[in-house]
Coordinates of C-alpha atoms and ligand atoms in Angstrom, one line a residue:
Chain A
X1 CA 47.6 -60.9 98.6
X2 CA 43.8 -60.9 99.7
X3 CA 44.3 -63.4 101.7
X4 CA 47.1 -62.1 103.8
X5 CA 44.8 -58.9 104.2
X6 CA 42.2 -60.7 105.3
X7 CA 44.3 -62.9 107.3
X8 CA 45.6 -59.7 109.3
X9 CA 42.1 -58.3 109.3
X10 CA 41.8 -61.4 111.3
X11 CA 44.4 -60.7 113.8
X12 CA 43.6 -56.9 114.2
X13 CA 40.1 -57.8 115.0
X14 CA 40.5 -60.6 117.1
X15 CA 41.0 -58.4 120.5
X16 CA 38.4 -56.2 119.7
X17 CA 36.1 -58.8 119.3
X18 CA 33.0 -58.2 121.4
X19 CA 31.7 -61.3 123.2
X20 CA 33.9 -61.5 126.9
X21 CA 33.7 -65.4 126.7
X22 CA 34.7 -67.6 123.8
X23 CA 31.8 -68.9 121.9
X24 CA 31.3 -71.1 119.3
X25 CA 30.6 -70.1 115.9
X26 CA 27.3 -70.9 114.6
X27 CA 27.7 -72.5 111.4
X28 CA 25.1 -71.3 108.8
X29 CA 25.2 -73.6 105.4
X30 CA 24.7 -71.5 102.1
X31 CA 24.0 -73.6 99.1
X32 CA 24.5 -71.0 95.7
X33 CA 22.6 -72.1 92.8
X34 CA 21.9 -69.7 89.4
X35 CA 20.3 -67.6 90.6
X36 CA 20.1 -67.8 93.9
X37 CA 21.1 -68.3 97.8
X38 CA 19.8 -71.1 99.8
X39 CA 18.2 -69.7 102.3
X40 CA 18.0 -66.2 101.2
X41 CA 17.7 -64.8 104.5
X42 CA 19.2 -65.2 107.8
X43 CA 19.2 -63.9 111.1
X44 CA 21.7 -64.0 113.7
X45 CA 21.9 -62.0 117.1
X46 CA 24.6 -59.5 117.6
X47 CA 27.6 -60.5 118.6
X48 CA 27.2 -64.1 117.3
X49 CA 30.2 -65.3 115.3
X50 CA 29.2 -66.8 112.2
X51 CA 30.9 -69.4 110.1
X52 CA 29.4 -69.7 106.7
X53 CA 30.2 -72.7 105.3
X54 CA 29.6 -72.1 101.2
X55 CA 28.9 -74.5 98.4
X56 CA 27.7 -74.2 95.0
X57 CA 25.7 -77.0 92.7
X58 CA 26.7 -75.2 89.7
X59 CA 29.5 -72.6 88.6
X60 CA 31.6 -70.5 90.8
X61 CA 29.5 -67.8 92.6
X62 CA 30.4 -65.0 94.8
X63 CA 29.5 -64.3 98.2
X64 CA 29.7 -60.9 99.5
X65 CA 28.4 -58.9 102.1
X66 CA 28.0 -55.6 101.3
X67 CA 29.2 -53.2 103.7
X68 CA 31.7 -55.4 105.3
X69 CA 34.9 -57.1 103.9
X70 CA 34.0 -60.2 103.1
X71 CA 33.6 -61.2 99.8
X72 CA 34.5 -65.0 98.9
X73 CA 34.5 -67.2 95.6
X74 CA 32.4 -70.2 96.5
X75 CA 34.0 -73.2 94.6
X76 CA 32.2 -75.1 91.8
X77 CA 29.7 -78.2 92.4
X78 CA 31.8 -80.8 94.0
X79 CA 35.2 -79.1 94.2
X80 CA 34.6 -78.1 98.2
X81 CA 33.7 -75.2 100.3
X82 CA 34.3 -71.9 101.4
X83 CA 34.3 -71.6 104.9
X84 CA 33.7 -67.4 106.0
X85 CA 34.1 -66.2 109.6
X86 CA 32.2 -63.2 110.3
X87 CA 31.5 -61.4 113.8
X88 CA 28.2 -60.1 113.3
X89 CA 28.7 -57.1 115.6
X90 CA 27.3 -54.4 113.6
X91 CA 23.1 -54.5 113.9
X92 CA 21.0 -54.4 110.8
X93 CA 20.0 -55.7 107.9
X94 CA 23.0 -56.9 105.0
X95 CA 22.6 -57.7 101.6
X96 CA 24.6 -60.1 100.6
X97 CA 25.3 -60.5 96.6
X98 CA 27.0 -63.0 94.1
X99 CA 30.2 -60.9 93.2
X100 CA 31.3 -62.9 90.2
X101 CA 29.0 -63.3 87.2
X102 CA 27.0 -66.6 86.6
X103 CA 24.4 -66.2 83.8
X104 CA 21.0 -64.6 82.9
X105 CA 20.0 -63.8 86.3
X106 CA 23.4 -62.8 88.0
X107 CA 22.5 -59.3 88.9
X108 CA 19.5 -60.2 90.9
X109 CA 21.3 -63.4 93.0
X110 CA 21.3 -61.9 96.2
X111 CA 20.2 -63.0 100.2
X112 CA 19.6 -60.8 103.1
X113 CA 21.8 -61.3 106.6
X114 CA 19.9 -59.6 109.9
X115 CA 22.0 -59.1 112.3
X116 CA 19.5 -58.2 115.8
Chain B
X1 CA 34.7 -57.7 112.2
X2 CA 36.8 -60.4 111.6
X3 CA 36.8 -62.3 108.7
X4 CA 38.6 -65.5 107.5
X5 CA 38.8 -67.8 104.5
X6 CA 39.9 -71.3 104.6
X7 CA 39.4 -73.1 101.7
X8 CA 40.1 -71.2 99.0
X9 CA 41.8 -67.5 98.7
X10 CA 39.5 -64.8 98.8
X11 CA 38.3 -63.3 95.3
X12 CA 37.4 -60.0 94.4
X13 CA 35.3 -59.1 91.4
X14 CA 37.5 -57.2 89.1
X15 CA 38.4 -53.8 90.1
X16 CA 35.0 -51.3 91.1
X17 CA 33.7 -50.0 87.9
X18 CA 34.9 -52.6 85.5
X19 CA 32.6 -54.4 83.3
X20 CA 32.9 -58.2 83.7
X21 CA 32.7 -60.2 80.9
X22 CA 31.5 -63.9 80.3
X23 CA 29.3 -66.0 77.8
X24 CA 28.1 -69.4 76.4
X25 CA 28.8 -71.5 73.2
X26 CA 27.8 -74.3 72.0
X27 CA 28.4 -76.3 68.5
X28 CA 26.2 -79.3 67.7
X29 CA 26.1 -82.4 65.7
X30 CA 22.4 -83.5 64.5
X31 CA 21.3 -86.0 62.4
X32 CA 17.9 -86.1 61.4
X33 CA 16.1 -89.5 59.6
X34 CA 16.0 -88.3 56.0
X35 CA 18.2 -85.4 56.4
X36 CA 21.4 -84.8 55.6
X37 CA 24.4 -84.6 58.7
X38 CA 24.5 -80.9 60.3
X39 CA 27.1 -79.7 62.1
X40 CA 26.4 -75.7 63.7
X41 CA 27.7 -73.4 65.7
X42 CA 24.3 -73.0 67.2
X43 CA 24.9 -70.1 69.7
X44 CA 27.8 -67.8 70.8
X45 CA 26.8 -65.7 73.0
X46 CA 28.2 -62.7 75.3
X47 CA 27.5 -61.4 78.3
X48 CA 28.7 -58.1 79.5
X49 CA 28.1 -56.7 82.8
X50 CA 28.6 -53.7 85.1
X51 CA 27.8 -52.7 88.2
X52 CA 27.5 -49.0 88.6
X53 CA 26.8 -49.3 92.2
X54 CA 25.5 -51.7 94.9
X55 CA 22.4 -50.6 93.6
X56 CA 22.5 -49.7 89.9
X57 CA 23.6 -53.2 88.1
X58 CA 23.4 -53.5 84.4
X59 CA 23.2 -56.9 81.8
X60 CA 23.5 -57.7 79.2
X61 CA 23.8 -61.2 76.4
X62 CA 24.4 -60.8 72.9
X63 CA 23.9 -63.5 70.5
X64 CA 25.4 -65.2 67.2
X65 CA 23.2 -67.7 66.1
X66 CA 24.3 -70.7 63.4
X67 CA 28.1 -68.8 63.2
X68 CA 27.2 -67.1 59.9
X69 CA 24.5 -64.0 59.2
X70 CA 24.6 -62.7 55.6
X71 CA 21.1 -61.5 55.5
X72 CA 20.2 -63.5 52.5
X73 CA 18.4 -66.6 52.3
X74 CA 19.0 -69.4 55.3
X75 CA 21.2 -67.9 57.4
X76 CA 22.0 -67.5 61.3
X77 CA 20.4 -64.6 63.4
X78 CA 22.4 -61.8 65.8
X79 CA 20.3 -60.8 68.6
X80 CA 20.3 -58.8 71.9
X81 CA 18.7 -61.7 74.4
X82 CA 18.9 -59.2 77.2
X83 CA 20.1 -55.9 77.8
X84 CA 18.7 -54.4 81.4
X85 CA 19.2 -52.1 84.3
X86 CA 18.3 -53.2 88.0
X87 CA 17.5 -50.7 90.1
X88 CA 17.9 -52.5 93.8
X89 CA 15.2 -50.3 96.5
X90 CA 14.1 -53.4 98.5
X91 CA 14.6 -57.1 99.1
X92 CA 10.9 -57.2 98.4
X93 CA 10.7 -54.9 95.5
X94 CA 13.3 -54.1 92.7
X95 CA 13.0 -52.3 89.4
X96 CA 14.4 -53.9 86.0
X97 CA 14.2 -52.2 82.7
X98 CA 15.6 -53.0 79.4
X99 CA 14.9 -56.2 76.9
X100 CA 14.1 -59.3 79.4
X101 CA 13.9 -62.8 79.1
X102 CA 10.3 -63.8 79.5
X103 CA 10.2 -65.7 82.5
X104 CA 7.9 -68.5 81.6
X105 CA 9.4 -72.2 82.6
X106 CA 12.7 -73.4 82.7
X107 CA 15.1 -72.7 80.2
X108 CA 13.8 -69.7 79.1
X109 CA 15.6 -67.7 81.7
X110 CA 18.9 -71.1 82.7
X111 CA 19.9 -71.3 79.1
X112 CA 23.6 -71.6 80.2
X113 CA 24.3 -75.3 78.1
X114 CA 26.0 -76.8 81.4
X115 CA 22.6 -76.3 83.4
X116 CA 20.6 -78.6 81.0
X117 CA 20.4 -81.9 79.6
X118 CA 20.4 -82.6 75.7
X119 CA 22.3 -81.6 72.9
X120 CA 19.7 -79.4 72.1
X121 CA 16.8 -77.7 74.6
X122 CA 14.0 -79.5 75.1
X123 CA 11.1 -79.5 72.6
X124 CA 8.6 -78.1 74.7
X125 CA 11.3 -75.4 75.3
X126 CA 11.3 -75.1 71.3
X127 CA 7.5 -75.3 70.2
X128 CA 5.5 -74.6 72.7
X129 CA 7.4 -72.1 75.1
X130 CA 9.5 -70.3 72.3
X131 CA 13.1 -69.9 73.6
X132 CA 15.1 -67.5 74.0
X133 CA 11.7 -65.5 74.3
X134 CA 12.8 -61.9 75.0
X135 CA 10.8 -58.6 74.7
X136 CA 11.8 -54.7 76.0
X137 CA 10.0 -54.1 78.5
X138 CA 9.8 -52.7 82.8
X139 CA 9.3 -54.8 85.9
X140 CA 9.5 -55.6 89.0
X141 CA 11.4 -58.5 91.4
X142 CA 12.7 -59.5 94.2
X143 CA 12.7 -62.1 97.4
X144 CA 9.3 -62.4 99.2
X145 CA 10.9 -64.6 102.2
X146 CA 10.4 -68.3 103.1
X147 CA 12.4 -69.1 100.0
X148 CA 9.6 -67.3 97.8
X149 CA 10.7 -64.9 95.0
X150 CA 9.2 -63.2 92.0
X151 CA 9.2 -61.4 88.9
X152 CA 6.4 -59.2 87.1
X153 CA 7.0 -58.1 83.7
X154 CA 5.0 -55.3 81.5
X155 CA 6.2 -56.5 78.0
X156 CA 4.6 -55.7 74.2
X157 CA 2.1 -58.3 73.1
X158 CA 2.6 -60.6 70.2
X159 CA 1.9 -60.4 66.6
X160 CA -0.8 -63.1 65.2
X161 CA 0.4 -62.8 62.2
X162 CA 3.2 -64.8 62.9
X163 CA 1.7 -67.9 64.6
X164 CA 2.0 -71.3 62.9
X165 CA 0.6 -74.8 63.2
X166 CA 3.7 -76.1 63.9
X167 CA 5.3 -73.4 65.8
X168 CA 2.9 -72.4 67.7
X169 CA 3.1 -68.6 68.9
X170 CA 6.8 -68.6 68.5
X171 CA 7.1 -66.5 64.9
X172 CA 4.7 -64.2 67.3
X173 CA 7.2 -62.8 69.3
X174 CA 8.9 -59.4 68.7
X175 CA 11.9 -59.9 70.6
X176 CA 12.6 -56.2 71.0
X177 CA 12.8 -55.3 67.7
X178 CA 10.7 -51.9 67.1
X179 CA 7.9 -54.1 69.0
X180 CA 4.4 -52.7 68.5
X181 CA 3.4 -52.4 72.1
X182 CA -0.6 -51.1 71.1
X183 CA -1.1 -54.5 72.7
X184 CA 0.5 -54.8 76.0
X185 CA 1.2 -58.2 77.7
X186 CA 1.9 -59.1 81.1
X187 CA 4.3 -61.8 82.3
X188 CA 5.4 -63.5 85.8
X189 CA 6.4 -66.2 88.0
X190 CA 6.5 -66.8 91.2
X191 CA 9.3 -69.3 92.7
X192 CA 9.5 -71.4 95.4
X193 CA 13.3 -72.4 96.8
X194 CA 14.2 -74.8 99.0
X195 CA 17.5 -76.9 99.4
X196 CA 17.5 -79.3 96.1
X197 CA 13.6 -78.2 95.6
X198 CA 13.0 -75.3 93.3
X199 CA 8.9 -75.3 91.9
X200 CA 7.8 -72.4 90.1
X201 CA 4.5 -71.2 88.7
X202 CA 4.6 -68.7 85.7
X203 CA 2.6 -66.8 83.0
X204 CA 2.2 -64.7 80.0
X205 CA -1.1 -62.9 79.2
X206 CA -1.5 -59.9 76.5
X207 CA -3.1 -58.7 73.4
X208 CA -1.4 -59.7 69.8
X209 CA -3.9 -58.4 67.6
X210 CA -1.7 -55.0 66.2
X211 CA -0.4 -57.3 63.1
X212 CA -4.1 -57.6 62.0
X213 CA -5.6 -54.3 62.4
X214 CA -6.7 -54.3 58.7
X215 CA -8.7 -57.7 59.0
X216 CA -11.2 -56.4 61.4
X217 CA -11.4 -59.1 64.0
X218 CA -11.4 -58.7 67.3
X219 CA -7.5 -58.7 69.2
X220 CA -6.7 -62.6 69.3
X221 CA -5.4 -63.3 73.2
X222 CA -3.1 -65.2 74.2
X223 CA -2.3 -67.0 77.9
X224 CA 0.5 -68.7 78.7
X225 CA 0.4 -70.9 82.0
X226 CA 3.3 -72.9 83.4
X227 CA 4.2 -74.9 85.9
X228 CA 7.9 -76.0 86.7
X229 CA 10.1 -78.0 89.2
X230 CA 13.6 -78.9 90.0
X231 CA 14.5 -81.8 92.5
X232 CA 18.2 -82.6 93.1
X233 CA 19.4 -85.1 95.9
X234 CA 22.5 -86.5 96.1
X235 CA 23.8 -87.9 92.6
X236 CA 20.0 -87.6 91.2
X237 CA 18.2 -85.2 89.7
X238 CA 14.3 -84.1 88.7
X239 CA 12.7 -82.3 86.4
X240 CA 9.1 -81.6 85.1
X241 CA 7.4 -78.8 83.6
X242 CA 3.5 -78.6 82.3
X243 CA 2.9 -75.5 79.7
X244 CA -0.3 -75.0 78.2
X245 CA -1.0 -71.9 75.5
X246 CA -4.5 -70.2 74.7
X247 CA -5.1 -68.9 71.7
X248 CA -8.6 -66.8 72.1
X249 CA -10.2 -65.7 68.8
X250 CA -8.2 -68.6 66.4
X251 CA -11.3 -69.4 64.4
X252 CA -11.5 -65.6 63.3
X253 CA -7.8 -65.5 63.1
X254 CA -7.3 -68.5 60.9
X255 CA -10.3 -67.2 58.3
X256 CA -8.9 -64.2 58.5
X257 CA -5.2 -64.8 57.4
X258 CA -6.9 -67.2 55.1
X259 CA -8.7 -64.6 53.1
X260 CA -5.7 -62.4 53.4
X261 CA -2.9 -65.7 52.0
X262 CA -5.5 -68.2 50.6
X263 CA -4.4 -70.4 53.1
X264 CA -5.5 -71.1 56.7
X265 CA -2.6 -71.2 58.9
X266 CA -4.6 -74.1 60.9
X267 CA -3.8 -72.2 64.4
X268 CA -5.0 -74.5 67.2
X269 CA -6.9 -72.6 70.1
X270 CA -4.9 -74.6 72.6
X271 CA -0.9 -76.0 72.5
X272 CA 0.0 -78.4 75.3
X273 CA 3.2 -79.2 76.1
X274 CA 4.6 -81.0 79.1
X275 CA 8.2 -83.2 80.0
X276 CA 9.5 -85.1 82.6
X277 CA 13.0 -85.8 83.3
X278 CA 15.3 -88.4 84.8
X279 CA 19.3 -87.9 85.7
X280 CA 21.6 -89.9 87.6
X281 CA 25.7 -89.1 87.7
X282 CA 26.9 -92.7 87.0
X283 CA 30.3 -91.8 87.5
X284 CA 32.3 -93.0 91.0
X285 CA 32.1 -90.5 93.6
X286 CA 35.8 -89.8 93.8
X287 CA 35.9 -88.4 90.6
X288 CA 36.3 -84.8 89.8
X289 CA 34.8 -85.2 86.2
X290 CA 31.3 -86.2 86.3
X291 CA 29.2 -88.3 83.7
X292 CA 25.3 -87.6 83.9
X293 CA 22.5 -90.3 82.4
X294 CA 19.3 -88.7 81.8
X295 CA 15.8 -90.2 79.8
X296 CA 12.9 -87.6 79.0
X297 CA 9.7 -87.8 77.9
X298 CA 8.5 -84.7 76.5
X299 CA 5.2 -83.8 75.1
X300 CA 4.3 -81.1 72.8
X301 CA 1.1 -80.7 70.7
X302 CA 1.0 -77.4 69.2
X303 CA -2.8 -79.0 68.0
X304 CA -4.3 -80.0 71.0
X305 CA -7.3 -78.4 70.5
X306 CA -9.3 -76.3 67.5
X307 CA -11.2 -73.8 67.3
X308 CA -14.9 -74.8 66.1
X309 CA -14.8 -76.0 62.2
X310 CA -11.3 -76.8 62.1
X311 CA -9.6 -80.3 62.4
X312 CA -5.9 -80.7 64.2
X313 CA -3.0 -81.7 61.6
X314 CA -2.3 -85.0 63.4
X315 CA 1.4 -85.0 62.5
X316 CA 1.7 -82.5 65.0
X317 CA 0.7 -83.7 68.0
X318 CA 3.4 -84.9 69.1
X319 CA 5.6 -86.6 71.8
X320 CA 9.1 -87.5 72.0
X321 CA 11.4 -90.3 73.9
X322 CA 15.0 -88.8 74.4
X323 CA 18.0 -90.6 76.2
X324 CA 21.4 -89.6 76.3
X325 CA 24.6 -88.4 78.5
X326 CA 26.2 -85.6 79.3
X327 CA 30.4 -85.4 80.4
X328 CA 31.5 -82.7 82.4
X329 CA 35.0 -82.6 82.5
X330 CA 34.2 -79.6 84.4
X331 CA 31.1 -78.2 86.1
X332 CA 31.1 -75.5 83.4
X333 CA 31.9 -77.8 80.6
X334 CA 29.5 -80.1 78.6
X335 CA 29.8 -83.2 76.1
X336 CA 26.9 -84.0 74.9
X337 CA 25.3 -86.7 73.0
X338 CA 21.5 -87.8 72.7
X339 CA 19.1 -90.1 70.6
X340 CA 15.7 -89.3 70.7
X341 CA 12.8 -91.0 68.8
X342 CA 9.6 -88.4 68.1
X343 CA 6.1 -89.9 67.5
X344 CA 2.4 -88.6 66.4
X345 CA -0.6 -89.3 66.4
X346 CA -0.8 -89.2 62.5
X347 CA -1.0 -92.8 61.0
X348 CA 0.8 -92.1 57.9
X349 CA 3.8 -89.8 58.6
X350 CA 6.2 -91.0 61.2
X351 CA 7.9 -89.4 63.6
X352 CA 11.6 -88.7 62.9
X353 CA 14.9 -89.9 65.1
X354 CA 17.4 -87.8 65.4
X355 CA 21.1 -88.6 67.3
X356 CA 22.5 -85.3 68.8
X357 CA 26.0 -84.9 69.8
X358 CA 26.9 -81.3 71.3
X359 CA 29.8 -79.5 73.3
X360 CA 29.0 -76.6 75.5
X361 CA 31.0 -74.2 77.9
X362 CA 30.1 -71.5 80.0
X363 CA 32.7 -68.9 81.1
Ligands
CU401 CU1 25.9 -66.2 91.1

């Protein structure tokens, strides 16, 4: 059911998406660990089109950026990746949190995304 | 804003406002030389969370320990390990309140059973860094940049009364339970992420003299200084950690319980501890379920050094040789078995082996 939302969030978006040319996603690697995002902060330029590509060495984490609509379950250690497109066409700083609960330190397993 | 997900469907958190449950178990089997076979339930232990807000966030582990508590004689323990609002202002600067986990080394705060190796944790984890050390207390945390991060804790001290030759500070600790806070401690690390790398420095310092205020000595200190790191690449794995505790004051402190028992407890001024740790997954790469080796050396002297007129109890200097394996039929699974072989530097009483076997889940 998420996934067809998100699927048509895809197809809704894609006209409005701001960059006149086609460009190609810059892929951003995200490794989750308890209790913590490797790297914990990144910073893209507005516009750029993002394609986080999400592992974990441990349990299943979640990756979500408040504010926005993305919010993934990244996969446990060795069972794959989530990849996440995201148009980063909003300026400012994100917090991005783990949305499913991993242990002791879960509540403060976050990263920062700057978009400039 | 466009957003898609490939490899797996998208997953949302329960609904907003729900508390999320999930916990840790684990059973053991140990056999000590000379003692008799004992199988325990050694912990059970849930977690509730909720999230009032992206900002407000609340946790929270509750704990059976050894399956059984009648309150008589040898029995098992239930305790709140942590129960704590976050207050989220800054990436930089966060506030937590509530009973913590003191954040000195490594298992003290990753006590899920999957994220270890060992039936049991590791001695220096035991004896001279007293997991699960917990106290009520404030702080503060949060992400300092270039894979830095931090926490700073103002917790109660300890009570003196309740250190040990062979425990070392642990029957100190108050663990939240009407704590005396006259003595105030302070506690914090500072952690250092990269990816596989994670190397953390990390303290304790405070007062734990309120248990003695009848003796008239001056307020024993205590310091706790820890280094730790993680190393993971490809199938192998890391791990060291180097903890040494102060005991300021012991000399007065053991006279003084001695005139109040008739026995000196023998407290050492200084307990060293310090482990290194091997791991290799030995199973084929196109398995899903893994198989981990591991060897450790671990040492942990809760006598390394005495205060002036007092001699160390050799038997408890000690080090310790453990091998053993861990299966994960799942990364949050774990089947454990180890042997380990303890020595000392006594010349009449040996060392014990013991053979471990252990399952643990997290959920
Ligand atoms: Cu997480």
């Amino acid at each position: 059911m998420m996934k067809l939302l998100i699927i048509s969030l895809l197809l809704l978006g894609m006209p409005q998406a701001p960059s006149p040319k086609p460009q190609a996603p810059r892929v951003i690697r995200v490794s989750a660990e308890r209790f913590a995002f490797t790297p914990s902060e990144i910073v893209v330029e507005q516009g750029t089109t993002i394609e986080f590509h999400l592992t974990s060495d441990d349990t299943d984490h979640g990756f979500r950026i408040i504010g926005t609509d993305v919010n993934a379950e990244i996969p446990k250690r060795r069972r794959g990746e989530t990849v996440v497109k995201y148009v980063a066409d909003t300026a400012g700083r994100f917090v991005i949190e783990c949305s499913r609960p991993c242990g002791a330190g879960h509540t403060a397993m976050r990263a920062t995304l700057v978009v400039k | 804003m466009v957003c898609l997900l490939l490899a797996v469907p998208a997953y949302a958190q329960g609904r907003e406002g729900v508390p999320t449950l999930s916990g840790y178990m684990e059973t053991h089997l140990n056999k000590e030389q000379n003692l008799p076979t004992e199988a325990d339930m050694h912990r059970f232990v849930f977690m509730v969370g909720h999230s009032f807000s992206d900002r407000i966030k609340f946790w929270s582990e509750f704990e059976v320990e050894h399956a059984v508590v009648t309150g008589a004689g040898v029995s098992g323990e239930v305790g709140i390990e942590q129960a704590y609002v976050d207050l989220m202002l800054h990436r930089r600067f966060n506030l937590r309140a509530g009973v913590v986990l003191v954040p000195v080394g490594i298992v003290n705060e990753r006590q899920e059973p999957p994220t270890f190796y060992g039936v049991e944790r590791t001695f220096v984890d035991t004896v001279i860094v007293p997991t699960t050390w917990r106290d009520a207390g404030v702080g503060a945390f949060g992400d300092l940049g270039r894979g830095f991060s931090y926490r700073a804790y103002l917790l109660p001290g300890m009570d003196a009364a309740g250190f040990t030759a062979a425990d070392g500070i642990a029957g100190g600790r108050q663990q939240g339970s009407r704590a005396d806070a006259s003595d105030p401690a302070v506690s914090g690390r500072l952690e250092y992420r990269r990816r596989g790398l994670t190397a953390a420095g990390s303290f304790w310092a405070g007062g734990s003299g309120f248990g003695l205020i009848r003796l008239d000595i001056e307020t024993p200190t205590v310091t706790v200084g820890s280094l730790d790191a993680r190393y993971r690449r490809g199938r192998h794995e890391l791990r060291g950690q180097w903890v040494a505790v102060n005991i300021g004051g012991a000399g007065d402190l053991n006279r003084a319980l001695q005139l109040q028992s008739g026995n000196s407890p023998n407290i050492a001024s200084r307990l060293l501890g310090a482990y290194g740790e091997v791991a290799t997954r030995v199973s084929p790469e196109r398995w899903a379920d893994e198989v981990v080796a591991f060897a450790r050396y671990e040492l942990f002297d809760t006598q390394n050094k005495m205060p002036a007129g007092f001699l160390p109890i050799q038997e408890l200097q000690r080090s310790a040789m453990v091998i053993g394996a861990t299966y994960f039929p799942d990364p949050d699974v774990a089947f454990k078995f180890d042997v380990s072989r303890e020595r000392n530097k006594s010349e009449g009483i040996q060392g014990p082996w013991r053979l471990n076997f252990g399952v643990g889940w997290w959920f």
